[in-house]
Short mmCIF file of C-alpha atoms in Angstrom, two decimals:
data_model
loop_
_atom_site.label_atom_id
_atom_site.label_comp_id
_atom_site.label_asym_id
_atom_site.label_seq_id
_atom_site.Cartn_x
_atom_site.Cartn_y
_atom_site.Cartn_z
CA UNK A 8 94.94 57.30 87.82
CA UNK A 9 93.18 55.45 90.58
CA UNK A 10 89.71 57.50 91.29
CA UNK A 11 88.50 55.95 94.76
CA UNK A 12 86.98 56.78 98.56
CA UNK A 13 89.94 57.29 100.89
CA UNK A 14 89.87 58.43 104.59
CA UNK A 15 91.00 61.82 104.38
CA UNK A 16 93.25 61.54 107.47
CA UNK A 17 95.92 60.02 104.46
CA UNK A 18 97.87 62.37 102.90
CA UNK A 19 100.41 61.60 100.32
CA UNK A 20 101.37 62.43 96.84
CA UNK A 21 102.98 61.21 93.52
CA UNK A 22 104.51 61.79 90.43
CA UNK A 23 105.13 59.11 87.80
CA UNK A 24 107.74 59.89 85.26
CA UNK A 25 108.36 57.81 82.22
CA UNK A 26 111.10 58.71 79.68
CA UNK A 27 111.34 62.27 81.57
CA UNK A 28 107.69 63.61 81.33
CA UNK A 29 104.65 63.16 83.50
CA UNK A 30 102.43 59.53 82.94
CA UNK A 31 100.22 59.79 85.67
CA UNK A 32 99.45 61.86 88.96
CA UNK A 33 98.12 59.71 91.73
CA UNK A 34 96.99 61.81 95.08
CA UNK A 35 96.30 60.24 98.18
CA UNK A 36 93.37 61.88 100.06
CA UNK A 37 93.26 64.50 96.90
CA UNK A 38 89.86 65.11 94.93
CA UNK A 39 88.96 64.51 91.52
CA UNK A 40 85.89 66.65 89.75
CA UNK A 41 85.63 63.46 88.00
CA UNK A 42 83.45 61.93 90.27
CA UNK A 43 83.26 64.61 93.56
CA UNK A 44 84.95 61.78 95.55
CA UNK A 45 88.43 61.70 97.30
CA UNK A 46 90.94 59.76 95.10
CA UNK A 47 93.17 57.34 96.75
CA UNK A 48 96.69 56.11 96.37
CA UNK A 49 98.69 54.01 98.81
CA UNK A 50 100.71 55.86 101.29
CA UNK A 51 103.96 56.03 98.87
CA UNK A 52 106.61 54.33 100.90
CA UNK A 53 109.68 55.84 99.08
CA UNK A 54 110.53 58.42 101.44
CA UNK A 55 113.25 56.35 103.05
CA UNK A 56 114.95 55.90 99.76
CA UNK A 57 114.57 59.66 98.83
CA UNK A 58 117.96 61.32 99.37
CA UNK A 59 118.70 64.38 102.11
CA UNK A 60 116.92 66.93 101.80
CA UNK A 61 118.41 70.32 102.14
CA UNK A 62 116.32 72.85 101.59
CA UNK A 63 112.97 74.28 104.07
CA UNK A 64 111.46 71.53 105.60
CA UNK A 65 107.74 71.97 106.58
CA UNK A 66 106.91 68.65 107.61
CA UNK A 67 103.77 68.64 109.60
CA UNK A 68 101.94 70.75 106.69
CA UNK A 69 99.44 70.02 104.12
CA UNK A 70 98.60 71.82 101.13
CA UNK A 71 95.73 72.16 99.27
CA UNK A 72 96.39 72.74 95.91
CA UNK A 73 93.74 73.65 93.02
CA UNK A 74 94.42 73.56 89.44
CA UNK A 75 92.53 71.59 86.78
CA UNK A 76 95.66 71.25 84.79
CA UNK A 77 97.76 68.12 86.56
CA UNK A 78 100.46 68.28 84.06
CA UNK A 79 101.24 71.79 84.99
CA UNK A 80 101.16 70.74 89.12
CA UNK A 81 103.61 67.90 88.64
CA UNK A 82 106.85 70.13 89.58
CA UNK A 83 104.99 71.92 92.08
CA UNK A 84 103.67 68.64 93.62
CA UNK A 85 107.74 66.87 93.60
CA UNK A 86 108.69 70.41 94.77
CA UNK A 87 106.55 70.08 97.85
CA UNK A 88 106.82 66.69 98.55
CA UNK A 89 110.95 67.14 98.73
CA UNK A 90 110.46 69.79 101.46
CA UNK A 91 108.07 67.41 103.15
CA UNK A 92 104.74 68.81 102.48
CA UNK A 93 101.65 66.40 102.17
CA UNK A 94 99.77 67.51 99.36
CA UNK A 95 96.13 67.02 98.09
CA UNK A 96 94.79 67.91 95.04
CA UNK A 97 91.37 69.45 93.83
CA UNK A 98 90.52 70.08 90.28
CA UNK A 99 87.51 72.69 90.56
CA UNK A 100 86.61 75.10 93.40
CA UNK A 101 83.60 73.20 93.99
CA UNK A 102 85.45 70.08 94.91
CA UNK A 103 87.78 72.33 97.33
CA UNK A 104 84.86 73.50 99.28
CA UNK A 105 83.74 69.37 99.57
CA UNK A 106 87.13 68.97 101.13
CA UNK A 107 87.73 71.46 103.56
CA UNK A 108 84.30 70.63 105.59
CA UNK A 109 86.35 66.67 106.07
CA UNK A 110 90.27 68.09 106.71
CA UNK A 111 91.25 71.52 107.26
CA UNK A 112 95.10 72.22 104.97
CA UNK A 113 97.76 74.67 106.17
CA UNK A 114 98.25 76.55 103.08
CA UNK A 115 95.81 76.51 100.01
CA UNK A 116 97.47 77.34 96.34
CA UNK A 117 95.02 78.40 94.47
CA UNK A 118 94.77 78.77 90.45
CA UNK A 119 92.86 81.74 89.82
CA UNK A 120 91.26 80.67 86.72
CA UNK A 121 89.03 77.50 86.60
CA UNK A 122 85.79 76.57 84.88
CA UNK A 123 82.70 77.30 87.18
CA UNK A 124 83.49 78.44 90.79
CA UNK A 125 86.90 80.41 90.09
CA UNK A 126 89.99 81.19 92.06
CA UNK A 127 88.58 83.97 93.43
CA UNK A 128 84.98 83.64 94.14
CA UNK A 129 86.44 80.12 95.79
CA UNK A 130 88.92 81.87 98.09
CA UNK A 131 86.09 84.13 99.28
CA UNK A 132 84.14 81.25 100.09
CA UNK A 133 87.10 79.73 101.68
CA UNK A 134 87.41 82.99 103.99
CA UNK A 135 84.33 82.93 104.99
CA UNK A 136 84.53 79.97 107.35
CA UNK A 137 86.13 81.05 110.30
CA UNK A 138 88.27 78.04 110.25
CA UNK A 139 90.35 79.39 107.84
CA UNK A 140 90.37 82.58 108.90
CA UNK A 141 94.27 82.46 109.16
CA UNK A 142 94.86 80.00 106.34
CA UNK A 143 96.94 81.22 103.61
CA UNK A 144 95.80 81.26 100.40
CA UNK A 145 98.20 81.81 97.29
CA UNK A 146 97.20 82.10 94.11
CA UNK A 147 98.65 80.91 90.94
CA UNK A 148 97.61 82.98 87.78
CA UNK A 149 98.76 83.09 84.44
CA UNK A 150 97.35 86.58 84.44
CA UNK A 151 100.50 89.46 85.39
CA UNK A 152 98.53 92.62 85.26
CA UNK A 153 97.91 94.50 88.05
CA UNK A 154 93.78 93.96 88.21
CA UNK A 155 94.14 90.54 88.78
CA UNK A 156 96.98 90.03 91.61
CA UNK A 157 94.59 93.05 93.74
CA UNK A 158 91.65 90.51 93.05
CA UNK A 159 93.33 87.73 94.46
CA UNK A 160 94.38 90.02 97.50
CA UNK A 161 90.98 91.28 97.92
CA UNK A 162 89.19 87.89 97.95
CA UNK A 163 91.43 87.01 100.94
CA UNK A 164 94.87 85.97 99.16
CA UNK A 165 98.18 86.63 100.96
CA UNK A 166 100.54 86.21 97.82
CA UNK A 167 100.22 85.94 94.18
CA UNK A 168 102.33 83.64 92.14
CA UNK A 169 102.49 83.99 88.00
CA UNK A 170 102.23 80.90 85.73
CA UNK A 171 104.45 79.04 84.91
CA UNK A 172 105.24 78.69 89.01
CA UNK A 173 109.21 78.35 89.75
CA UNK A 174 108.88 75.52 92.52
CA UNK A 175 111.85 76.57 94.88
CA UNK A 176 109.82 79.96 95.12
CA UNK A 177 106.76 78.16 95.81
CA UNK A 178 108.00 76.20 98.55
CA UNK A 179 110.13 79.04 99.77
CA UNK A 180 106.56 81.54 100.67
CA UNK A 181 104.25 78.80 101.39
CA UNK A 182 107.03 78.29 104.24
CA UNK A 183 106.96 81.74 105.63
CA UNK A 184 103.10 82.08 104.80
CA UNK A 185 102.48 79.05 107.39
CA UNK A 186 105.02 80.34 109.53
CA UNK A 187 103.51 83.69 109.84
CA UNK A 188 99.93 82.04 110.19
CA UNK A 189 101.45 79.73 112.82
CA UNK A 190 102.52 82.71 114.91
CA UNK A 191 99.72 84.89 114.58
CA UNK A 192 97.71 81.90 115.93
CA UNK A 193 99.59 81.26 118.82
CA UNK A 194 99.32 85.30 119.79
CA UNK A 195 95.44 85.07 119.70
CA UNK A 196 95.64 82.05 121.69
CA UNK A 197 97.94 83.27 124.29
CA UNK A 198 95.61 86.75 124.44
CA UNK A 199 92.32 84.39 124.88
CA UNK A 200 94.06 83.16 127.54
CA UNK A 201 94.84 85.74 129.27
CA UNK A 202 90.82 85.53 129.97
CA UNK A 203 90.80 89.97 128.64
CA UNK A 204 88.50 91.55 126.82
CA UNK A 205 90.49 92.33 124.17
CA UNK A 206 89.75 92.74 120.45
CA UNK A 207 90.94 94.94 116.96
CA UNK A 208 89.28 96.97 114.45
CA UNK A 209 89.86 98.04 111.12
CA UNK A 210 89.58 101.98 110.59
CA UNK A 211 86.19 101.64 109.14
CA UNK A 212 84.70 99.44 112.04
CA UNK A 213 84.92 95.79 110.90
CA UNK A 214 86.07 93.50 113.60
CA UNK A 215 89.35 92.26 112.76
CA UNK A 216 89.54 89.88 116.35
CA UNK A 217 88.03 89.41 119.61
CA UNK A 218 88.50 87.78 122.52
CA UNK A 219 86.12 85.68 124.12
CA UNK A 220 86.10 88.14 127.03
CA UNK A 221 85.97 91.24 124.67
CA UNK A 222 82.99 88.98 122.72
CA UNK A 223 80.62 88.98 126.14
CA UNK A 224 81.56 92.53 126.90
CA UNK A 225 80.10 93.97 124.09
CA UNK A 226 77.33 92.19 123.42
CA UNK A 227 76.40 92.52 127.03
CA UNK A 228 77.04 96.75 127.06
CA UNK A 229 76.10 97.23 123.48
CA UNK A 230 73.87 94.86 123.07
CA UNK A 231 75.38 93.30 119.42
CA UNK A 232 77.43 91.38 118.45
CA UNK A 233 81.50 92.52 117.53
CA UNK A 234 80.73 91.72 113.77
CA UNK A 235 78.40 94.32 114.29
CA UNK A 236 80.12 97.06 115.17
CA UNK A 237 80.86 98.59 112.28
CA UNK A 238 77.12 99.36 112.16
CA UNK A 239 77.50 101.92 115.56
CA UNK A 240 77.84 105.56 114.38
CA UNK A 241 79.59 106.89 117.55
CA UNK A 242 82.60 104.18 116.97
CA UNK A 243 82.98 105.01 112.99
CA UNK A 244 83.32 108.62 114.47
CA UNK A 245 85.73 107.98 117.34
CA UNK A 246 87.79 105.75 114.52
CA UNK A 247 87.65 108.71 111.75
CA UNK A 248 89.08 110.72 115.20
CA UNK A 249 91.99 108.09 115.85
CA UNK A 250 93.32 107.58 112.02
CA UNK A 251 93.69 111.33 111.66
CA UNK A 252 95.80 111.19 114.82
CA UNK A 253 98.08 108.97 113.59
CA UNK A 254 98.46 110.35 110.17
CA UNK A 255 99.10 113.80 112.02
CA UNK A 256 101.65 112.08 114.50
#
């Protein structure tokens, strides 16, 4: 492996196989805990030789994916690169928040265990930048039980996958994780442009979305700010009022 300063802008990935098991795993654009910096590989040129592929495509996309065990990526990584995914790799939640203040991925997978920062305490941190606020995360676990696939979902995961991760099945949700993110984007931009003041609330108060319009409305009538809401007595009310409508319709 080739541990050097790239321009993150590059994106490419791969696997070196000798005698049928994994050598080496060079990442273009991918970071190493080694060092904290971005490890670089020549663009690998070997996608005109590699043969049709036939299953989803999701070409535009990169992933993101964290796990400080490469061996155990190496499927994953051919898996993603055959459906036309650019992949990077970080090796430590730490490194993963370094990356995503230079590029911003399209889907992070996510191994719930690492040393230090883990899986879950990174996703939160993840979430927390608005950014990403319609990113999907998955997370890889060797853990089954029950506690820790609700952790990963209430850190901000949208899917849970269990060690050791089939490769088709990755490939197969990252693609309808991204296109569900995809669409849920272009809704919120086609409501901000529609220049109303529109915006949605979980039952407890906490501001889910907001247009701009919605935004200057109620900071101007309320005097806070959306994120705030929650916080106004009157609204938790009227909410209580509206969920025990619909459970009653």
């Amino acid at each position: 492996e080739r541990f050097l300063d790239a321009d993150p802008r590059r994106y490419a990935s791969r696997v070196s196989r000798e005698n049928g098991s994994t050598t080496s795993i060079s990442w273009a654009s991918s970071v190493c805990s080694r060092s904290g910096a971005v490890a670089n590989d020549e663009r690998a040129s070997r996608a005109s030789q590699q043969a049709p592929f036939h299953g989803p495509s999701l070409s535009a996309e990169v992933a993101l994916v964290v796990d400080d065990d490469l061996p155990s990526v190496a499927p994953l990584l051919e898996a993603l690169e055959a459906a036309r995914v650019s992949a990077l790799l970080a090796r430590d939640g730490v490194v993963t928040l370094r990356v995503i203040e230079r590029v911003s991925p399209d889907v992070v997978l996510l191994d719930a265990r690492m040393p230090g920062l883990d899986g879950f305490a990174t996703c939160r941190r993840i979430k927390a930048d608005p950014r990403f606020a319609y990113t999907p995360v998955i997370f890889m676990t060797g853990l089954a039980d029950t506690a820790s696939v609700l952790a990963g979902l209430r850190a901000g995961g949208v899917d849970c996958l269990t060690k050791p991760v089939k490769p088709d099945e990755l490939v197969a949700r990252v693609a309808v994780h991204v296109a569900h993110a995809r669409l849920i984007r272009a809704a919120h931009a086609a409501l901000e442009a529609t220049a109303g003041a529109i915006l949605a609330l979980a039952l407890d108060g906490r501001l889910v979305w907001a247009s701009p319009a919605a935004r200057s409305l109620v900071l101007e009538r309320l005097g806070v700010e959306p994120e705030r809401l929650a916080e106004q007595p009157e609204l938790r009310a009227w909410l209580a009022i509206q969920a025990v409508r619909a459970w009653s319709d």
